[in-house]
CSV table of C-alpha atoms in Angstrom, one decimal:
chain,number,residue,atom,x,y,z
A,1,UNK,CA,0.0,0.0,0.0
A,2,UNK,CA,1.3,3.4,-0.8
A,3,UNK,CA,1.9,6.2,1.6
A,4,UNK,CA,-0.9,8.8,1.7
A,5,UNK,CA,0.0,12.4,2.2
A,6,UNK,CA,-2.7,14.3,4.2
A,7,UNK,CA,-3.7,17.9,3.5
A,8,UNK,CA,-2.0,19.0,6.7
A,9,UNK,CA,1.6,20.3,6.4
A,10,UNK,CA,4.1,17.7,7.4
A,11,UNK,CA,1.7,14.9,8.1
A,12,UNK,CA,2.5,11.6,6.5
A,13,UNK,CA,0.5,8.5,7.2
A,14,UNK,CA,2.2,5.3,6.4
A,15,UNK,CA,0.0,2.2,6.2
A,16,UNK,CA,0.5,-0.8,8.3
A,17,UNK,CA,2.2,-2.7,5.5
A,18,UNK,CA,5.2,-0.3,5.6
A,19,UNK,CA,6.9,1.2,8.6
A,20,UNK,CA,3.8,1.3,10.7
A,21,UNK,CA,4.6,4.7,12.0
A,22,UNK,CA,3.3,8.1,11.3
A,23,UNK,CA,4.7,11.5,11.8
A,24,UNK,CA,2.7,14.5,12.7
A,25,UNK,CA,4.3,17.9,12.7
A,26,UNK,CA,2.1,20.8,13.7
A,27,UNK,CA,4.5,23.5,12.6
A,28,UNK,CA,7.5,23.7,10.5
A,29,UNK,CA,10.6,22.5,12.1
A,30,UNK,CA,13.8,24.2,11.2
A,31,UNK,CA,16.2,21.7,12.5
A,32,UNK,CA,16.7,18.0,11.6
A,33,UNK,CA,13.8,15.7,12.3
A,34,UNK,CA,14.4,12.2,13.4
A,35,UNK,CA,11.6,9.7,12.9
A,36,UNK,CA,11.4,7.7,16.0
A,37,UNK,CA,11.2,4.1,15.0
A,38,UNK,CA,7.8,2.9,15.8
A,39,UNK,CA,7.8,-0.8,16.4
A,40,UNK,CA,4.6,-2.5,17.1
A,41,UNK,CA,4.7,-5.6,19.1
A,42,UNK,CA,5.8,-8.5,16.9
A,43,UNK,CA,3.1,-9.8,14.8
A,44,UNK,CA,0.7,-7.0,15.5
A,45,UNK,CA,-0.9,-4.9,12.9
A,46,UNK,CA,-1.1,-1.2,13.6
A,47,UNK,CA,-4.8,-1.5,14.5
A,48,UNK,CA,-4.0,-4.2,17.0
A,49,UNK,CA,-1.1,-2.3,18.4
A,50,UNK,CA,-3.3,0.8,19.0
A,51,UNK,CA,-5.9,-1.3,20.6
A,52,UNK,CA,-3.4,-2.9,22.9
A,53,UNK,CA,-2.3,0.5,24.0
A,54,UNK,CA,-5.8,1.2,24.9
A,55,UNK,CA,-6.3,4.4,23.0
A,56,UNK,CA,-9.8,5.7,23.7
A,57,UNK,CA,-9.8,7.7,20.5
A,58,UNK,CA,-9.6,5.4,17.6
A,59,UNK,CA,-8.9,8.3,15.3
A,60,UNK,CA,-5.6,8.5,17.1
A,61,UNK,CA,-4.5,5.3,15.5
A,62,UNK,CA,-3.2,7.5,12.7
A,63,UNK,CA,-0.7,9.2,14.9
A,64,UNK,CA,0.2,7.4,18.1
A,65,UNK,CA,3.9,7.9,18.1
A,66,UNK,CA,6.3,10.5,19.1
A,67,UNK,CA,8.0,12.8,16.6
A,68,UNK,CA,11.3,14.0,18.0
A,69,UNK,CA,12.6,17.0,16.3
A,70,UNK,CA,16.2,17.9,17.0
A,71,UNK,CA,16.9,21.6,16.8
A,72,UNK,CA,20.6,21.0,17.2
A,73,UNK,CA,21.5,21.4,13.6
A,74,UNK,CA,23.8,24.3,13.4
A,75,UNK,CA,24.3,26.2,10.2
A,76,UNK,CA,27.6,28.0,10.3
A,77,UNK,CA,27.2,31.6,9.4
A,78,UNK,CA,29.7,33.8,7.7
A,79,UNK,CA,30.9,36.9,9.6
A,80,UNK,CA,30.4,35.5,13.1
A,81,UNK,CA,31.7,32.8,15.4
A,82,UNK,CA,29.2,30.0,15.8
A,83,UNK,CA,29.0,28.1,19.1
A,84,UNK,CA,29.2,24.3,18.4
A,85,UNK,CA,29.0,21.2,20.6
A,86,UNK,CA,30.0,17.6,20.3
A,87,UNK,CA,26.9,16.8,18.3
A,88,UNK,CA,26.9,19.8,16.0
A,89,UNK,CA,30.6,20.3,15.2
A,90,UNK,CA,31.2,17.6,12.5
A,91,UNK,CA,27.8,18.3,10.8
A,92,UNK,CA,28.8,22.0,10.7
A,93,UNK,CA,32.2,21.1,9.3
A,94,UNK,CA,30.5,19.1,6.6
A,95,UNK,CA,28.1,21.9,5.9
A,96,UNK,CA,31.1,24.2,5.4
A,97,UNK,CA,32.1,22.1,2.4
A,98,UNK,CA,35.4,23.3,0.9
A,99,UNK,CA,35.7,26.3,3.1
A,100,UNK,CA,38.4,26.6,5.7
A,101,UNK,CA,37.1,26.1,9.3
A,102,UNK,CA,38.7,27.8,12.3
A,103,UNK,CA,37.7,26.3,15.7
A,104,UNK,CA,38.3,28.2,18.9
A,105,UNK,CA,38.6,25.7,21.8
A,106,UNK,CA,38.1,27.5,25.1
A,107,UNK,CA,37.0,26.9,28.7
A,108,UNK,CA,34.6,28.9,30.8
A,109,UNK,CA,37.2,30.4,33.2
A,110,UNK,CA,40.2,30.9,31.0
A,111,UNK,CA,41.3,34.5,31.1
A,112,UNK,CA,43.2,34.7,27.8
A,113,UNK,CA,40.3,33.1,26.0
A,114,UNK,CA,38.1,36.0,27.1
A,115,UNK,CA,40.8,38.4,25.8
A,116,UNK,CA,41.1,36.9,22.3
A,117,UNK,CA,37.4,36.1,21.8
A,118,UNK,CA,36.4,39.6,20.5
A,119,UNK,CA,39.4,39.6,18.3
A,120,UNK,CA,38.4,36.3,16.7
A,121,UNK,CA,35.0,37.8,16.1
A,122,UNK,CA,36.7,40.6,14.2
A,123,UNK,CA,38.6,38.0,12.2
A,124,UNK,CA,35.4,36.3,11.3
A,125,UNK,CA,34.1,39.5,9.8
A,126,UNK,CA,37.4,40.1,8.0
A,127,UNK,CA,37.7,36.6,6.5
A,128,UNK,CA,34.3,36.2,5.0
A,129,UNK,CA,35.4,33.0,3.2
A,130,UNK,CA,36.4,31.2,6.4
A,131,UNK,CA,34.0,29.6,8.8
A,132,UNK,CA,34.7,30.4,12.5
A,133,UNK,CA,33.4,28.2,15.3
A,134,UNK,CA,33.9,28.0,19.0
A,135,UNK,CA,33.8,25.0,21.4
A,136,UNK,CA,33.4,25.2,25.1
A,137,UNK,CA,35.7,22.3,26.4
A,138,UNK,CA,33.4,21.4,29.3
A,139,UNK,CA,32.5,18.0,30.5
A,140,UNK,CA,29.6,17.8,28.0
A,141,UNK,CA,31.9,18.3,25.0
A,142,UNK,CA,34.8,16.2,26.5
A,143,UNK,CA,34.6,13.5,23.9
A,144,UNK,CA,35.0,15.9,21.0
A,145,UNK,CA,37.8,17.8,22.9
A,146,UNK,CA,39.6,14.5,23.3
A,147,UNK,CA,39.0,13.5,19.7
A,148,UNK,CA,40.5,16.8,18.4
A,149,UNK,CA,43.2,16.9,21.0
A,150,UNK,CA,43.7,19.9,23.3
A,151,UNK,CA,45.9,20.7,26.2
A,152,UNK,CA,46.5,24.4,26.3
A,153,UNK,CA,43.5,26.7,26.2
A,154,UNK,CA,42.8,28.5,24.0
A,155,UNK,CA,43.7,26.3,21.1
A,156,UNK,CA,42.7,27.0,17.6
A,157,UNK,CA,42.3,24.2,15.1
A,158,UNK,CA,42.2,25.0,11.5
A,159,UNK,CA,40.4,22.5,9.3
A,160,UNK,CA,40.6,22.1,5.5
A,161,UNK,CA,38.8,19.4,3.7
A,162,UNK,CA,37.2,18.3,7.0
A,163,UNK,CA,40.7,17.5,8.5
A,164,UNK,CA,42.8,19.4,11.0
A,165,UNK,CA,45.7,20.9,9.0
A,166,UNK,CA,47.0,23.4,11.5
A,167,UNK,CA,46.9,24.2,15.2
A,168,UNK,CA,47.7,27.4,17.2
A,169,UNK,CA,48.0,27.0,20.9
A,170,UNK,CA,47.6,30.0,23.2
A,171,UNK,CA,46.0,33.4,22.8
A,172,UNK,CA,48.3,34.5,20.0
A,173,UNK,CA,46.4,36.5,17.4
A,174,UNK,CA,49.3,37.1,15.1
A,175,UNK,CA,50.1,33.3,15.0
A,176,UNK,CA,46.4,32.6,14.3
A,177,UNK,CA,46.3,35.1,11.4
A,178,UNK,CA,49.5,33.7,10.0
A,179,UNK,CA,48.2,30.2,10.2
A,180,UNK,CA,44.9,31.1,8.4
A,181,UNK,CA,46.9,32.9,5.7
A,182,UNK,CA,49.2,29.9,5.2
A,183,UNK,CA,46.3,27.5,4.9
A,184,UNK,CA,44.5,29.8,2.5
A,185,UNK,CA,47.7,30.1,0.4
A,186,UNK,CA,48.1,26.4,0.2
A,187,UNK,CA,44.6,25.8,-1.1
B,1,UNK,CA,-13.9,12.8,24.3
B,2,UNK,CA,-12.0,12.6,21.1
B,3,UNK,CA,-11.0,16.2,21.3
B,4,UNK,CA,-10.1,15.9,25.0
B,5,UNK,CA,-8.0,12.9,24.3
B,6,UNK,CA,-6.4,14.6,21.4
B,7,UNK,CA,-5.8,17.8,23.3
B,8,UNK,CA,-4.3,15.9,26.3
B,9,UNK,CA,-1.9,14.1,24.1
B,10,UNK,CA,-0.8,17.2,22.3
B,11,UNK,CA,0.3,19.1,25.3
B,12,UNK,CA,2.4,18.7,28.4
B,13,UNK,CA,4.4,20.9,30.7
B,14,UNK,CA,7.5,20.2,28.6
B,15,UNK,CA,5.9,21.1,25.3
B,16,UNK,CA,6.0,17.6,23.9
B,17,UNK,CA,3.6,14.8,23.4
B,18,UNK,CA,2.5,12.7,26.3
B,19,UNK,CA,1.6,9.1,26.4
B,20,UNK,CA,-1.2,7.8,28.6
B,21,UNK,CA,0.7,6.5,31.6
B,22,UNK,CA,-2.3,4.6,32.9
B,23,UNK,CA,-2.2,2.2,30.0
B,24,UNK,CA,-0.5,-1.1,30.5
B,25,UNK,CA,2.6,-1.7,28.5
B,26,UNK,CA,2.7,2.1,27.6
B,27,UNK,CA,6.2,3.2,26.7
B,28,UNK,CA,7.2,6.2,28.9
B,29,UNK,CA,8.3,9.1,26.8
B,30,UNK,CA,11.9,10.1,26.7
B,31,UNK,CA,12.8,13.6,27.5
B,32,UNK,CA,12.4,16.0,24.7
B,33,UNK,CA,14.4,18.8,26.1
B,34,UNK,CA,18.2,18.7,25.9
B,35,UNK,CA,19.7,19.6,29.2
B,36,UNK,CA,22.8,21.7,28.6
B,37,UNK,CA,25.8,21.8,30.8
B,38,UNK,CA,25.2,24.7,33.1
B,39,UNK,CA,27.7,27.5,33.5
B,40,UNK,CA,29.2,26.8,37.0
B,41,UNK,CA,29.8,29.6,39.5
B,42,UNK,CA,32.4,29.0,42.2
B,43,UNK,CA,31.6,29.5,45.9
B,44,UNK,CA,32.3,32.9,47.4
B,45,UNK,CA,34.5,31.2,50.0
B,46,UNK,CA,36.8,29.7,47.4
B,47,UNK,CA,36.9,32.9,45.4
B,48,UNK,CA,38.0,34.7,48.5
B,49,UNK,CA,40.7,32.1,49.3
B,50,UNK,CA,42.1,32.3,45.7
B,51,UNK,CA,41.9,36.0,45.7
B,52,UNK,CA,44.0,36.2,48.8
B,53,UNK,CA,46.4,33.6,47.5
B,54,UNK,CA,46.8,35.5,44.3
B,55,UNK,CA,47.7,38.7,46.1
B,56,UNK,CA,50.2,37.0,48.4
B,57,UNK,CA,51.8,35.0,45.6
B,58,UNK,CA,52.1,38.0,43.3
B,59,UNK,CA,54.0,39.9,46.0
B,60,UNK,CA,56.1,36.9,46.9
B,61,UNK,CA,57.1,36.2,43.3
B,62,UNK,CA,57.5,39.9,42.2
B,63,UNK,CA,54.8,39.6,39.6
B,64,UNK,CA,51.9,41.8,38.8
B,65,UNK,CA,48.3,41.4,37.7
B,66,UNK,CA,47.2,41.9,34.1
B,67,UNK,CA,46.5,45.5,33.1
B,68,UNK,CA,43.0,44.2,32.3
B,69,UNK,CA,41.8,43.1,35.7
B,70,UNK,CA,39.0,41.1,34.0
B,71,UNK,CA,41.5,38.5,33.1
B,72,UNK,CA,42.7,38.3,36.7
B,73,UNK,CA,39.1,38.0,37.9
B,74,UNK,CA,38.2,35.2,35.5
B,75,UNK,CA,41.3,33.2,36.3
B,76,UNK,CA,40.8,33.6,40.0
B,77,UNK,CA,37.2,32.3,39.6
B,78,UNK,CA,38.5,29.4,37.5
B,79,UNK,CA,40.9,28.5,40.2
B,80,UNK,CA,38.1,28.7,42.8
B,81,UNK,CA,35.8,26.5,40.7
B,82,UNK,CA,38.5,23.8,40.5
B,83,UNK,CA,39.1,24.1,44.2
B,84,UNK,CA,35.4,23.6,44.8
B,85,UNK,CA,35.1,20.6,42.5
B,86,UNK,CA,38.5,19.0,42.9
B,87,UNK,CA,39.8,20.2,46.2
B,88,UNK,CA,42.8,21.8,44.5
B,89,UNK,CA,43.2,25.0,42.3
B,90,UNK,CA,44.0,23.3,39.0
B,91,UNK,CA,45.0,25.7,36.2
B,92,UNK,CA,41.8,26.8,34.4
B,93,UNK,CA,43.7,27.5,31.2
B,94,UNK,CA,44.3,23.9,30.3
B,95,UNK,CA,42.2,20.9,29.3
B,96,UNK,CA,42.6,17.6,31.1
B,97,UNK,CA,41.6,14.0,30.4
B,98,UNK,CA,41.3,13.3,34.1
B,99,UNK,CA,41.0,16.4,36.3
B,100,UNK,CA,41.0,14.5,39.5
B,101,UNK,CA,44.2,12.7,38.7
B,102,UNK,CA,45.9,15.9,37.6
B,103,UNK,CA,44.8,17.6,40.8
B,104,UNK,CA,46.2,14.7,42.7
B,105,UNK,CA,49.5,14.8,40.8
B,106,UNK,CA,49.9,18.5,41.3
B,107,UNK,CA,52.0,19.7,38.4
B,108,UNK,CA,49.2,22.0,37.2
B,109,UNK,CA,48.0,23.1,40.7
B,110,UNK,CA,48.4,26.8,41.0
B,111,UNK,CA,51.1,27.9,41.4
B,112,UNK,CA,52.1,25.4,38.7
B,113,UNK,CA,55.6,24.1,38.1
B,114,UNK,CA,56.3,26.4,35.1
B,115,UNK,CA,55.3,29.4,37.3
B,116,UNK,CA,57.4,28.3,40.3
B,117,UNK,CA,60.4,27.5,38.1
B,118,UNK,CA,60.3,30.1,35.4
B,119,UNK,CA,57.6,32.5,36.3
B,120,UNK,CA,55.6,31.5,33.3
B,121,UNK,CA,51.9,31.9,33.7
B,122,UNK,CA,50.0,31.4,30.5
B,123,UNK,CA,46.8,32.3,32.3
B,124,UNK,CA,48.1,35.8,32.5
B,125,UNK,CA,47.4,35.8,36.3
B,126,UNK,CA,51.0,36.5,37.4
B,127,UNK,CA,52.9,38.6,34.9
B,128,UNK,CA,56.6,39.7,35.2
B,129,UNK,CA,57.1,43.4,34.9
B,130,UNK,CA,58.6,43.2,31.4
B,131,UNK,CA,55.5,41.5,30.0
B,132,UNK,CA,53.5,43.9,27.7
B,133,UNK,CA,50.3,43.1,29.5
B,134,UNK,CA,51.6,43.5,33.0
B,135,UNK,CA,49.9,46.2,35.1
B,136,UNK,CA,51.1,47.8,38.3
B,137,UNK,CA,48.8,46.1,40.8
B,138,UNK,CA,49.4,43.3,43.1
B,139,UNK,CA,46.0,43.6,44.7
B,140,UNK,CA,42.4,43.0,43.6
B,141,UNK,CA,39.3,43.3,45.7
B,142,UNK,CA,36.4,41.0,45.9
B,143,UNK,CA,34.2,43.7,44.6
B,144,UNK,CA,36.3,44.1,41.5
B,145,UNK,CA,36.2,40.4,40.8
B,146,UNK,CA,32.4,40.3,41.2
B,147,UNK,CA,31.9,43.4,39.0
B,148,UNK,CA,34.3,42.2,36.2
B,149,UNK,CA,32.7,38.7,36.0
B,150,UNK,CA,29.1,39.7,36.4
B,151,UNK,CA,28.3,39.6,32.7
B,152,UNK,CA,29.8,36.1,32.2
């Protein structure tokens, strides 16, 4: 049986012969949308499944499952420094495509990080063809910090082609500018 | 009844869809809201301890605070935060795989070994007079620290 699209925006009803799940979105979602896998009990049809769940409203059998919309998709913007996390960094790097990516790895209570942050913002306005991001190396983002490798804070990682090609440790603006120019020249 | 059931299932206090918990074999919903790591504030007591330590150590080592006292304030708070969580003022300007082990080991406990041996403080807390960013102060008040970190 084919999928039937309803008049409502974003509503898709899949029949029981397919994935047996339906997705209702009441309003447009700007981030990525993950369809939660809706498994009925083995051997059950959708109708039986809904009955076993005891839905009073049989009309709800069309949409008894949870749509989880993740708003954590981060679109890197030119001209400013985008905050990323462990889940959004690599998608953002992928979205940057062939552009050079500069990542500012900082911690909450690092003094030099606070000094250089506004200067990096200025660099992001100057280098409009470079994507600037920043990562708070807290406990939440620890896996990513470990993956990228950081000891001194701040550390700037410069990525080209989705790989780290250069690194600047410490709040050294001149070294950072030189590193960006070097990577740009080599591309 | 249909409308009520529909309405009830469309709203909850967290803004997501609710399942009917009274139903046998119902699958409890997972949290829809991502809890972000909170910005942590150190205790006033630890801030005061690290403030006094910083003043004493600056005088003892012949170093000075940064011309931008905001840097000094942030680093003092970072030391205080580590003192709260780890029991030792681990350098806040480094990243560690195992903070507890590092605090135990002591190399990066303030004053760290590079500072003690070579007066090198990459946090810019203790600056030698010839450093371009060195100010003239070896004192900082609790009020200054509070004011300069209030917007963080």
